GROMACS .gro file of C-alpha atoms in nm:
model
  450
    1MET     CA    1  13.795  11.732  16.273
    2PRO     CA    2  13.470  11.922  16.050
    3ALA     CA    3  13.181  12.057  16.247
    4ALA     CA    4  12.857  11.839  16.219
    5PRO     CA    5  12.628  11.911  15.979
    6TYR     CA    6  12.309  12.036  16.144
    7PRO     CA    7  12.380  12.074  16.463
    8SER     CA    8  12.021  12.176  16.614
    9SER     CA    9  11.910  11.847  16.371
   10ARG     CA   10  12.134  11.698  16.657
   11LEU     CA   11  11.995  11.936  16.931
   12GLU     CA   12  11.634  11.743  16.858
   13GLU     CA   13  11.776  11.405  16.797
   14ILE     CA   14  11.973  11.452  17.171
   15VAL     CA   15  11.604  11.590  17.314
   16THR     CA   16  11.390  11.307  17.186
   17GLU     CA   17  11.627  11.030  17.291
   18ALA     CA   18  11.652  11.145  17.654
   19LEU     CA   19  11.272  11.208  17.655
   20ARG     CA   20  11.239  10.865  17.487
   21ARG     CA   21  11.451  10.684  17.771
   22ALA     CA   22  11.287  10.870  18.055
   23LEU     CA   23  10.957  10.754  17.924
   24ASP     CA   24  11.066  10.383  17.870
   25ARG     CA   25  11.226  10.376  18.212
   26VAL     CA   26  10.854  10.451  18.323
   27GLY     CA   27  10.697  10.164  18.167
   28VAL     CA   28  10.587  10.449  17.849
   29ARG     CA   29  10.766  10.204  17.524
   30THR     CA   30  10.467  10.255  17.225
   31ASP     CA   31  10.420  10.555  17.013
   32THR     CA   32  10.036  10.496  17.144
   33GLY     CA   33  10.114  10.531  17.465
   34ARG     CA   34  10.379  10.873  17.411
   35ASP     CA   35  10.086  11.026  17.195
   36ALA     CA   36   9.871  10.956  17.448
   37VAL     CA   37  10.161  11.098  17.739
   38LEU     CA   38  10.156  11.368  17.446
   39ALA     CA   39   9.796  11.456  17.450
   40GLY     CA   40   9.781  11.466  17.857
   41PHE     CA   41  10.040  11.739  17.827
   42VAL     CA   42   9.869  11.929  17.590
   43ALA     CA   43   9.530  11.916  17.743
   44ALA     CA   44   9.716  12.003  18.069
   45ALA     CA   45   9.841  12.296  17.962
   46THR     CA   46   9.504  12.452  17.747
   47VAL     CA   47   9.353  12.384  18.043
   48VAL     CA   48   9.556  12.609  18.239
   49LEU     CA   49   9.630  12.859  17.933
   50PHE     CA   50   9.178  12.904  17.867
   51LEU     CA   51   9.184  12.993  18.314
   52GLY     CA   52   9.439  13.200  18.303
   53ILE     CA   53   9.263  13.421  17.977
   54GLU     CA   54   8.984  13.393  18.172
   55ARG     CA   55   9.131  13.569  18.494
   56VAL     CA   56   9.342  13.843  18.298
   57LEU     CA   57   9.017  13.903  18.081
   58ALA     CA   58   8.812  13.995  18.380
   59THR     CA   59   9.104  14.230  18.540
   60ASP     CA   60   9.067  14.572  18.376
   61VAL     CA   61   9.302  14.507  18.021
   62GLY     CA   62   8.988  14.253  17.988
   63ALA     CA   63   8.843  14.630  17.905
   64THR     CA   64   9.013  14.673  17.636
   65PHE     CA   65   8.819  14.379  17.503
   66GLY     CA   66   8.432  14.490  17.629
   67ALA     CA   67   8.550  14.263  17.940
   68GLY     CA   68   8.732  14.456  18.240
   69PRO     CA   69   8.659  14.375  18.670
   70GLY     CA   70   8.396  14.136  18.765
   71ALA     CA   71   8.301  14.126  18.421
   72ALA     CA   72   8.226  13.687  18.363
   73LEU     CA   73   8.408  13.588  18.056
   74VAL     CA   74   8.126  13.232  18.046
   75THR     CA   75   7.855  13.080  18.239
   76PRO     CA   76   7.951  12.821  18.448
   77GLY     CA   77   7.767  12.495  18.219
   78ALA     CA   78   7.992  12.698  17.876
   79ARG     CA   79   8.315  12.672  18.121
   80ALA     CA   80   8.261  12.301  18.163
   81THR     CA   81   8.171  12.272  17.766
   82VAL     CA   82   8.510  12.414  17.642
   83LEU     CA   83   8.726  12.255  17.950
   84ALA     CA   84   8.544  11.914  17.809
   85LEU     CA   85   8.576  12.040  17.478
   86VAL     CA   86   8.939  12.083  17.519
   87VAL     CA   87   9.028  11.822  17.639
   88LEU     CA   88   8.840  11.564  17.399
   89GLN     CA   89   9.058  11.769  17.183
   90ALA     CA   90   9.389  11.708  17.271
   91ALA     CA   91   9.301  11.314  17.359
   92THR     CA   92   9.258  11.320  16.973
   93LEU     CA   93   9.628  11.339  16.932
   94THR     CA   94   9.620  10.966  17.060
   95VAL     CA   95   9.599  10.855  16.690
   96ARG     CA   96   9.827  11.121  16.553
   97ARG     CA   97  10.024  10.911  16.384
   98ARG     CA   98   9.810  10.600  16.286
   99ALA     CA   99   9.523  10.807  16.160
  100PRO     CA  100   9.675  11.153  16.132
  101LEU     CA  101   9.405  11.334  15.958
  102ALA     CA  102   9.128  11.146  16.142
  103CYS     CA  103   9.307  11.331  16.459
  104LEU     CA  104   9.303  11.683  16.239
  105ALA     CA  105   8.973  11.709  16.170
  106LEU     CA  106   8.841  11.623  16.457
  107ALA     CA  107   9.061  11.852  16.642
  108VAL     CA  108   8.937  12.130  16.352
  109ALA     CA  109   8.615  12.002  16.458
  110ALA     CA  110   8.613  12.072  16.830
  111GLN     CA  111   8.844  12.397  16.776
  112VAL     CA  112   8.527  12.557  16.623
  113ALA     CA  113   8.317  12.389  16.852
  114ILE     CA  114   8.531  12.636  17.089
  115THR     CA  115   8.502  12.949  16.902
  116VAL     CA  116   8.094  12.935  16.880
  117LEU     CA  117   8.108  12.870  17.246
  118LEU     CA  118   8.350  13.185  17.364
  119PRO     CA  119   8.271  13.584  17.339
  120PRO     CA  120   8.313  13.704  16.951
  121TYR     CA  121   8.618  13.897  17.129
  122VAL     CA  122   8.782  13.592  17.245
  123GLY     CA  123   9.034  13.453  17.003
  124PHE     CA  124   9.121  13.126  17.123
  125GLN     CA  125   9.325  12.887  16.911
  126ALA     CA  126   9.423  12.586  17.138
  127PRO     CA  127   9.700  12.387  17.100
  128ALA     CA  128   9.613  12.097  16.984
  129THR     CA  129   9.542  12.207  16.656
  130LEU     CA  130   9.903  12.305  16.592
  131VAL     CA  131   9.989  11.980  16.635
  132ALA     CA  132   9.695  11.801  16.430
  133ALA     CA  133   9.853  11.962  16.188
  134TYR     CA  134  10.248  11.948  16.262
  135SER     CA  135  10.130  11.533  16.278
  136ALA     CA  136   9.993  11.580  15.941
  137GLY     CA  137  10.344  11.701  15.801
  138ALA     CA  138  10.486  11.443  15.935
  139TYR     CA  139  10.285  11.083  15.902
  140ALA     CA  140  10.032  11.186  15.651
  141PRO     CA  141  10.032  11.089  15.264
  142ARG     CA  142  10.285  11.245  15.102
  143ARG     CA  143   9.998  11.401  14.861
  144THR     CA  144   9.838  11.516  15.217
  145ARG     CA  145  10.088  11.715  15.385
  146LEU     CA  146  10.026  12.029  15.301
  147ALA     CA  147   9.694  11.971  15.098
  148ALA     CA  148   9.496  11.835  15.412
  149PRO     CA  149   9.643  12.103  15.613
  150ALA     CA  150   9.522  12.424  15.437
  151ALA     CA  151   9.188  12.257  15.393
  152ALA     CA  152   9.197  12.241  15.732
  153ALA     CA  153   9.265  12.565  15.799
  154VAL     CA  154   9.028  12.672  15.531
  155ALA     CA  155   8.736  12.464  15.722
  156GLN     CA  156   8.772  12.638  16.031
  157VAL     CA  157   8.734  12.987  15.934
  158VAL     CA  158   8.414  12.896  15.701
  159LEU     CA  159   8.277  12.743  15.944
  160VAL     CA  160   8.339  12.946  16.268
  161PHE     CA  161   8.237  13.250  16.013
  162ALA     CA  162   7.913  13.078  15.943
  163LEU     CA  163   7.792  13.017  16.296
  164GLY     CA  164   7.877  13.401  16.421
  165GLY     CA  165   8.215  13.325  16.596
  166PHE     CA  166   8.333  13.598  16.462
  167ALA     CA  167   8.271  13.970  16.603
  168VAL     CA  168   8.165  14.192  16.301
  169PRO     CA  169   8.029  14.507  16.395
  170ALA     CA  170   7.686  14.693  16.398
  171GLY     CA  171   7.557  14.825  15.987
  172ALA     CA  172   7.934  14.687  15.906
  173GLY     CA  173   7.912  14.640  15.499
  174PRO     CA  174   8.074  14.353  15.265
  175ALA     CA  175   8.421  14.516  15.239
  176GLN     CA  176   8.434  14.477  15.653
  177HIS     CA  177   8.309  14.137  15.662
  178ALA     CA  178   8.532  14.011  15.367
  179LEU     CA  179   8.824  14.187  15.554
  180GLN     CA  180   8.776  14.056  15.833
  181VAL     CA  181   8.762  13.699  15.707
  182GLY     CA  182   9.024  13.702  15.521
  183GLY     CA  183   9.265  13.776  15.759
  184ALA     CA  184   9.154  13.517  16.030
  185LEU     CA  185   9.185  13.321  15.713
  186LEU     CA  186   9.513  13.461  15.637
  187SER     CA  187   9.645  13.369  16.035
  188ALA     CA  188   9.473  12.985  16.033
  189LEU     CA  189   9.688  12.901  15.689
  190LEU     CA  190   9.992  13.055  15.776
  191THR     CA  191   9.969  12.867  16.139
  192PHE     CA  192   9.849  12.499  16.060
  193VAL     CA  193  10.050  12.518  15.711
  194GLY     CA  194  10.374  12.637  15.903
  195ALA     CA  195  10.310  12.420  16.095
  196ALA     CA  196  10.278  12.081  15.926
  197LEU     CA  197  10.611  12.271  15.736
  198VAL     CA  198  10.785  12.174  16.037
  199GLY     CA  199  10.640  11.827  16.001
  200SER     CA  200  10.698  11.749  15.682
  201TYR     CA  201  11.067  11.840  15.729
  202VAL     CA  202  11.054  11.616  15.960
  203ALA     CA  203  10.939  11.322  15.788
  204THR     CA  204  11.146  11.404  15.529
  205ARG     CA  205  11.456  11.372  15.679
  206ARG     CA  206  11.324  11.083  15.895
  207GLU     CA  207  11.291  10.892  15.552
  208LEU     CA  208  11.606  11.018  15.433
  209VAL     CA  209  11.789  10.897  15.779
  210THR     CA  210  11.579  10.544  15.748
  211GLU     CA  211  11.694  10.540  15.352
  212LEU     CA  212  12.086  10.565  15.483
  213ARG     CA  213  12.055  10.302  15.687
  214ASP     CA  214  11.886  10.035  15.479
  215ARG     CA  215  12.170  10.159  15.263
  216VAL     CA  216  12.432  10.078  15.485
  217LEU     CA  217  12.274   9.728  15.592
  218ARG     CA  218  12.259   9.658  15.262
  219ALA     CA  219  12.628   9.747  15.143
  220GLU     CA  220  12.719   9.514  15.519
  221ARG     CA  221  12.493   9.242  15.338
  222GLU     CA  222  12.679   9.279  14.989
  223ARG     CA  223  12.990   9.277  15.165
  224GLU     CA  224  12.957   8.962  15.385
  225ALA     CA  225  12.800   8.798  15.026
  226LEU     CA  226  13.207   8.887  14.829
  227ALA     CA  227  13.360   8.805  15.177
  228ALA     CA  228  13.177   8.479  15.136
  229GLN     CA  229  13.236   8.433  14.775
  230ALA     CA  230  13.601   8.483  14.885
  231VAL     CA  231  13.614   8.190  15.103
  232LEU     CA  232  13.405   7.992  14.885
  233GLU     CA  233  13.653   8.077  14.578
  234GLU     CA  234  14.002   8.050  14.794
  235ARG     CA  235  13.853   7.586  14.923
  236ALA     CA  236  13.750   7.574  14.560
  237ARG     CA  237  14.147   7.657  14.473
  238MET     CA  238  14.233   7.487  14.844
  239ALA     CA  239  14.071   7.144  14.631
  240ARG     CA  240  14.241   7.207  14.329
  241GLU     CA  241  14.569   7.285  14.404
  242LEU     CA  242  14.530   6.992  14.700
  243HIS     CA  243  14.407   6.749  14.378
  244ASP     CA  244  14.700   6.825  14.173
  245VAL     CA  245  14.945   6.818  14.419
  246ALA     CA  246  14.808   6.426  14.555
  247ALA     CA  247  14.728   6.302  14.235
  248HIS     CA  248  15.030   6.384  14.095
  249HIS     CA  249  15.221   6.194  14.357
  250LEU     CA  250  14.997   5.911  14.484
  251SER     CA  251  14.877   5.807  14.147
  252GLY     CA  252  15.290   5.715  14.109
  253ILE     CA  253  15.294   5.570  14.472
  254VAL     CA  254  15.015   5.309  14.338
  255VAL     CA  255  15.235   5.201  14.034
  256GLN     CA  256  15.470   5.185  14.194
  257ALA     CA  257  15.322   4.973  14.499
  258SER     CA  258  15.144   4.725  14.211
  259ALA     CA  259  15.494   4.681  14.096
  260ALA     CA  260  15.684   4.593  14.424
  261GLU     CA  261  15.328   4.397  14.480
  262ARG     CA  262  15.449   4.193  14.198
  263LEU     CA  263  15.817   4.158  14.202
  264VAL     CA  264  15.866   4.080  14.643
  265ASP     CA  265  15.909   3.691  14.573
  266ALA     CA  266  16.031   3.747  14.207
  267ASP     CA  267  16.272   4.005  14.215
  268PRO     CA  268  16.354   4.177  14.595
  269GLU     CA  269  16.590   4.422  14.484
  270ARG     CA  270  16.326   4.614  14.195
  271ALA     CA  271  16.118   4.555  14.469
  272LYS     CA  272  16.327   4.712  14.752
  273GLU     CA  273  16.411   5.031  14.526
  274SER     CA  274  16.029   5.073  14.402
  275VAL     CA  275  15.981   5.061  14.811
  276ARG     CA  276  16.225   5.374  14.865
  277TRP     CA  277  16.103   5.535  14.540
  278ILE     CA  278  15.691   5.555  14.715
  279ARG     CA  279  15.915   5.587  15.036
  280VAL     CA  280  16.043   5.950  14.872
  281GLN     CA  281  15.798   6.046  14.691
  282GLY     CA  282  15.564   6.009  15.047
  283ARG     CA  283  15.802   6.259  15.215
  284GLU     CA  284  15.757   6.483  14.869
  285THR     CA  285  15.406   6.455  14.878
  286LEU     CA  286  15.373   6.561  15.189
  287ASP     CA  287  15.569   6.820  15.204
  288ASP     CA  288  15.381   6.970  14.866
  289LEU     CA  289  15.038   6.896  15.036
  290ARG     CA  290  15.220   7.114  15.344
  291LEU     CA  291  15.317   7.399  15.094
  292VAL     CA  292  15.030   7.449  14.978
  293VAL     CA  293  14.845   7.433  15.257
  294GLY     CA  294  15.080   7.670  15.467
  295ILE     CA  295  15.003   7.937  15.148
  296LEU     CA  296  14.619   7.904  15.219
  297ARG     CA  297  14.634   7.906  15.547
  298GLY     CA  298  14.888   8.203  15.498
  299ARG     CA  299  15.114   8.056  15.820
  300ASP     CA  300  15.376   8.245  15.998
  301ASP     CA  301  15.731   8.113  15.995
  302GLU     CA  302  15.929   7.980  16.309
  303ASP     CA  303  16.073   8.346  16.312
  304GLY     CA  304  15.714   8.485  16.328
  305ALA     CA  305  15.713   8.637  15.960
  306GLU     CA  306  15.446   8.510  15.698
  307ARG     CA  307  15.591   8.193  15.502
  308GLU     CA  308  15.547   8.228  15.141
  309ALA     CA  309  15.595   7.888  14.962
  310PRO     CA  310  15.805   7.926  14.647
  311GLN     CA  311  15.533   7.814  14.346
  312PRO     CA  312  15.613   7.599  14.026
  313THR     CA  313  15.803   7.707  13.771
  314LEU     CA  314  15.903   7.612  13.419
  315ALA     CA  315  16.275   7.566  13.562
  316GLU     CA  316  16.146   7.282  13.812
  317VAL     CA  317  16.014   7.082  13.434
  318PRO     CA  318  16.226   6.859  13.402
  319ALA     CA  319  16.237   6.728  13.813
  320LEU     CA  320  15.851   6.662  13.751
  321LEU     CA  321  15.943   6.449  13.416
  322ASP     CA  322  16.214   6.313  13.578
  323THR     CA  323  15.960   6.156  13.836
  324ALA     CA  324  15.683   6.113  13.563
  325ARG     CA  325  15.981   5.808  13.433
  326SER     CA  326  16.137   5.732  13.788
  327ALA     CA  327  15.767   5.560  13.790
  328GLY     CA  328  15.829   5.384  13.452
  329ALA     CA  329  15.618   5.620  13.241
  330VAL     CA  330  15.792   5.708  12.952
  331VAL     CA  331  15.815   5.994  12.852
  332THR     CA  332  15.939   6.185  12.597
  333VAL     CA  333  15.976   6.615  12.579
  334GLU     CA  334  15.987   6.805  12.207
  335THR     CA  335  16.001   7.207  12.219
  336ASP     CA  336  15.925   7.474  11.898
  337GLY     CA  337  16.012   7.779  11.846
  338ARG     CA  338  16.221   8.020  12.083
  339PRO     CA  339  16.103   8.023  12.446
  340TRP     CA  340  16.072   8.309  12.593
  341GLU     CA  341  15.998   8.452  12.977
  342PRO     CA  342  15.623   8.361  13.055
  343THR     CA  343  15.463   8.563  13.369
  344PRO     CA  344  15.478   8.364  13.704
  345SER     CA  345  15.149   8.266  13.682
  346THR     CA  346  15.132   8.141  13.338
  347GLN     CA  347  15.420   7.919  13.450
  348LEU     CA  348  15.242   7.772  13.724
  349ALA     CA  349  14.951   7.758  13.521
  350VAL     CA  350  15.208   7.524  13.246
  351TYR     CA  351  15.388   7.358  13.533
  352ARG     CA  352  14.999   7.230  13.723
  353VAL     CA  353  14.854   7.146  13.358
  354LEU     CA  354  15.153   6.935  13.283
  355GLN     CA  355  15.157   6.703  13.635
  356GLU     CA  356  14.796   6.686  13.597
  357ALA     CA  357  14.755   6.512  13.222
  358LEU     CA  358  15.051   6.244  13.330
  359ALA     CA  359  14.882   6.189  13.680
  360ASN     CA  360  14.616   6.096  13.426
  361ALA     CA  361  14.856   5.884  13.169
  362ARG     CA  362  14.974   5.708  13.503
  363ARG     CA  363  14.652   5.573  13.576
  364HIS     CA  364  14.465   5.559  13.341
  365ALA     CA  365  14.757   5.386  13.112
  366PRO     CA  366  14.990   5.311  13.316
  367GLY     CA  367  15.323   5.157  13.130
  368ARG     CA  368  15.205   5.369  12.808
  369PRO     CA  369  15.427   5.635  12.651
  370VAL     CA  370  15.361   6.018  12.711
  371ALA     CA  371  15.421   6.256  12.456
  372VAL     CA  372  15.507   6.598  12.561
  373ARG     CA  373  15.530   6.889  12.323
  374PHE     CA  374  15.582   7.236  12.427
  375ALA     CA  375  15.541   7.494  12.099
  376TRP     CA  376  15.660   7.888  12.160
  377SER     CA  377  15.601   8.148  11.936
  378ALA     CA  378  15.524   8.543  11.870
  379ALA     CA  379  15.184   8.491  12.052
  380ASP     CA  380  15.126   8.190  12.288
  381LEU     CA  381  15.308   7.926  12.432
  382VAL     CA  382  15.137   7.592  12.316
  383LEU     CA  383  15.174   7.283  12.572
  384THR     CA  384  15.024   6.884  12.415
  385VAL     CA  385  15.028   6.611  12.619
  386ARG     CA  386  14.933   6.290  12.396
  387ASN     CA  387  14.937   5.961  12.525
  388PRO     CA  388  14.774   5.629  12.412
  389ALA     CA  389  14.512   5.496  12.550
  390ALA     CA  390  14.496   5.149  12.770
  391GLY     CA  391  14.277   4.895  12.598
  392THR     CA  392  14.182   4.758  12.940
  393VAL     CA  393  14.138   5.055  13.100
  394ARG     CA  394  13.832   5.240  13.135
  395VAL     CA  395  13.972   5.622  13.110
  396ALA     CA  396  13.742   5.879  13.291
  397ASP     CA  397  13.496   6.176  13.112
  398PRO     CA  398  13.691   6.413  13.034
  399GLN     CA  399  13.470   6.632  13.096
  400THR     CA  400  13.398   6.559  13.482
  401GLY     CA  401  13.689   6.507  13.736
  402HIS     CA  402  13.820   6.793  13.960
  403GLY     CA  403  14.140   6.831  13.812
  404LEU     CA  404  14.042   6.909  13.412
  405VAL     CA  405  13.809   7.167  13.622
  406GLY     CA  406  14.076   7.286  13.789
  407MET     CA  407  14.303   7.286  13.472
  408ARG     CA  408  13.990   7.520  13.257
  409GLU     CA  409  14.030   7.738  13.547
  410ARG     CA  410  14.415   7.815  13.486
  411ALA     CA  411  14.376   7.860  13.197
  412ALA     CA  412  14.050   8.047  13.130
  413VAL     CA  413  14.171   8.297  13.430
  414LEU     CA  414  14.526   8.329  13.181
  415GLY     CA  415  14.250   8.415  12.911
  416GLY     CA  416  14.355   8.092  12.714
  417THR     CA  417  14.242   7.753  12.662
  418LEU     CA  418  14.213   7.374  12.760
  419ASP     CA  419  14.112   7.106  12.596
  420ALA     CA  420  14.089   6.716  12.727
  421ARG     CA  421  13.937   6.483  12.464
  422ARG     CA  422  13.999   6.170  12.288
  423ALA     CA  423  14.209   6.208  11.974
  424PRO     CA  424  14.058   6.033  11.612
  425ASP     CA  425  14.376   5.809  11.669
  426GLY     CA  426  14.210   5.675  11.996
  427ALA     CA  427  14.506   5.847  12.270
  428TRP     CA  428  14.453   6.143  12.492
  429LEU     CA  429  14.530   6.493  12.433
  430VAL     CA  430  14.589   6.728  12.697
  431ARG     CA  431  14.643   7.053  12.445
  432LEU     CA  432  14.681   7.398  12.709
  433ALA     CA  433  14.742   7.768  12.507
  434VAL     CA  434  14.828   8.046  12.668
  435PRO     CA  435  14.867   8.383  12.574
  436ARG     CA  436  15.169   8.565  12.562
  437ALA     CA  437  15.022   8.945  12.746
  438PRO     CA  438  14.760   8.686  12.962
  439ALA     CA  439  14.431   8.876  12.893
  440ARG     CA  440  14.224   8.923  13.213
  441ASP     CA  441  13.957   8.626  13.312
  442SER     CA  442  13.580   8.830  13.240
  443ARG     CA  443  13.481   8.674  13.541
  444THR     CA  444  13.733   8.903  13.754
  445ALA     CA  445  13.694   9.187  13.535
  446ASP     CA  446  13.360   9.166  13.595
  447GLN     CA  447  13.327   9.168  14.045
  448GLU     CA  448  13.645   9.381  14.051
  449VAL     CA  449  13.359   9.626  13.781
  450SER     CA  450  13.062   9.520  14.043
   0.00000   0.00000   0.00000
């Protein structure tokens, strides 16, 4: 397994998370609270650092800088003022996230005051200014992340020089002043801009991580949406399959039940035949429904393997026509052209469309003849189902109904067309045309591309 990139960044995340959890355990859970803890730590560290420098300058080491044993770095009043400014300067860090530029400006102002109060030979730079410069790089607007710290460095050096905070030897010329100010300016720029660069790196990395997380969330939402869409499409297919099966069988059952009701007194034997036919059709209906539901559920058979129910093919068309004839319909079949072997999906679509058309004929024009025609050509297969409409029965609008919607969907998936309409002579016509090499449905192609 390859090593993870940026190990130092990973270590930084571990340390940051450990500190965050430690603060959470003591009740510090907001960014402002964490910044207040940081301000307190910086204030304490700066006070200790200042007092340590003062003690060192009071030893023999301080003689090099003009101090020495027994020398007082500042008066007690100036010392108290410096310590108060150090604490106030560190306190500005509590707003370093909400107002990073204001935090930097206040920290620089306090630093100028501290520098003026100290002897010229003491170059004491409080750590709070570096933290403020880092915060400007990490939390300020992108266009000011480096410009603001650079401007703060220039402002600090210019103000300190103007207020006499630099130790300039007596009689020094302009060249010496320029050299001293230039060195101080270069040092301040390197310090402030360097800290800001670190903060800017952290901010950029934080933004990148946030963007990656957003992408992951968006991808997860899109995946859930696609899954939900697939569920809806599967439910729609289930509804179409159940409608095709139920409509085909139940329409015949209703017709035979009506016939049995009329014949029960006049011709009991024929009535019994109708009842037996209804029983057989009822069983076939249940078997077909179990097959459809079994496919859609993906049920396991008794051996534990997933059962794949066989789909109807054109070889079962004669049985379908015999069923329609046994229900009392007069069905004629005509075949033109030389048949070829359609794909399984094409055979299923042709079977289901024929099944739905026969069911509609029984429902809307019971007892009327039905003409079925298969036209085979080198380019396509055309199925035509034609039956005269009964004059006393209102025929459903061909633009509505789940059956016609399902037939059109099947045709569209195969790249074919379906036409269901009233013919000029008043008959109802269902015409399905499917190409020999089925074209892909444009909707399916669009989904795969996206």
